[in-house]
């Protein structure tokens, strides 16, 4: 058995290697045609075509999302491992989060593993998940049951450090609206109620709050509506915030304090306040340590020699919601130098650099090998599930 596994591992590495040129091509095509969340028509069409060619049965529009897809390689239903692809870009910046590499690596891993096992050892699935950047595609897919009947969900994310454990924050998108009363700003300001001032007071309140929050909290926002002309007292004003923390309970606590800043501003100005969620709520990431250890070993098998960086709290991901119900990992591998932050034009350029394309192949190999372990090792599947349940 051990000899069989060694042979299978070698075969997986070779299969993925054989697809490395196709992975690079796929990654570049997606990168060259950036599409925003829920509008990734070309990327999802391209992936569906490539998966069909590789022998997968492809279903598009799963979970009620037109650009989502599920591709299953024919074989027994369980055990089952899913490789998760993201392919949305950012406004103005294009693929500055490198999701082109995620789509290509998960495609390469799924195809490499399915082709090696012929579907006989269990189910190999590719899940195309739209709108990670704010739209929370996976959140709706979790709610609609797309992530059921899986033993593990695997993906990697390009980054500037090799942080295998992804400490993703929970995030609550909050929309704050104030309604005041319009008036001539010079001849009758006393008759107006200034909604913009309420927004400004909200920002000031939040800025005063910051010094008393734990380091892990993040609150950041924009003024999305601030009046129509300087000679009219702004009747309507609006701000959009993201409130983040490492745990759902601390997020709840910080969110209440942020809402109180808006309530205080409403009281101070006399403007009417409306608070509402501005999108789906991202759960924190539960990194499955059992799967992460397996991935770590497989990175070495794929020839990776770089040191691992200690985890630091980062942004948020809708894989966080998946990680609450299925054992998940989202290791981050460096495709850019340390000084290049994600969500910048420099990172968008790094996402098609020779370094990124080398990482792409290694990531796909390590993901495919981890998928092989999930399919062949019942004890591993059990332990990963137990960890998720909080057992030992
Ligand atoms: Zn991003
Ligand atoms: Zn991202």
XYZ file of N, CA and C in Angstrom, residues 38 60-69 129-130 136-138 140-141 144:
57
model
N -19.509 38.445 -9.662
C -20.811 38.100 -10.246
C -20.913 38.464 -11.730
N -23.305 24.636 -14.448
C -23.068 26.064 -14.238
C -24.237 26.702 -13.493
N -23.984 27.829 -12.880
C -25.045 28.542 -12.171
C -25.458 27.873 -10.873
N -24.570 27.075 -10.255
C -24.942 26.414 -8.997
C -25.107 27.436 -7.869
N -25.928 27.075 -6.891
C -26.155 27.957 -5.746
C -26.896 29.225 -6.130
N -27.531 29.214 -7.309
C -28.285 30.385 -7.741
C -27.400 31.520 -8.224
N -26.109 31.250 -8.471
C -25.202 32.294 -8.938
C -24.794 31.992 -10.380
N -25.126 32.866 -11.308
C -24.896 32.568 -12.733
C -23.446 32.235 -13.075
N -22.477 32.839 -12.380
C -21.078 32.588 -12.755
C -20.396 31.562 -11.841
N -21.190 30.871 -11.033
C -20.632 29.780 -10.212
C -20.673 28.498 -11.023
N -19.807 27.553 -10.672
C -19.879 26.254 -11.338
C -19.379 25.134 -10.443
N -16.190 29.610 -7.545
C -16.932 30.428 -6.583
C -16.762 31.921 -6.900
N -17.812 32.565 -7.345
C -17.711 33.970 -7.777
C -17.615 34.952 -6.605
N -19.254 37.812 -1.581
C -19.480 36.623 -0.748
C -20.174 35.483 -1.463
N -19.747 35.178 -2.687
C -20.381 34.091 -3.452
C -20.463 32.788 -2.679
N -19.387 32.438 -1.973
C -19.374 31.154 -1.255
C -20.414 31.132 -0.137
N -23.478 32.374 -0.098
C -24.757 31.895 -0.657
C -24.656 30.420 -1.069
N -23.496 30.026 -1.585
C -23.327 28.624 -1.994
C -23.378 27.688 -0.778
N -26.971 27.391 0.164
C -27.745 26.560 -0.772
C -27.249 25.113 -0.833
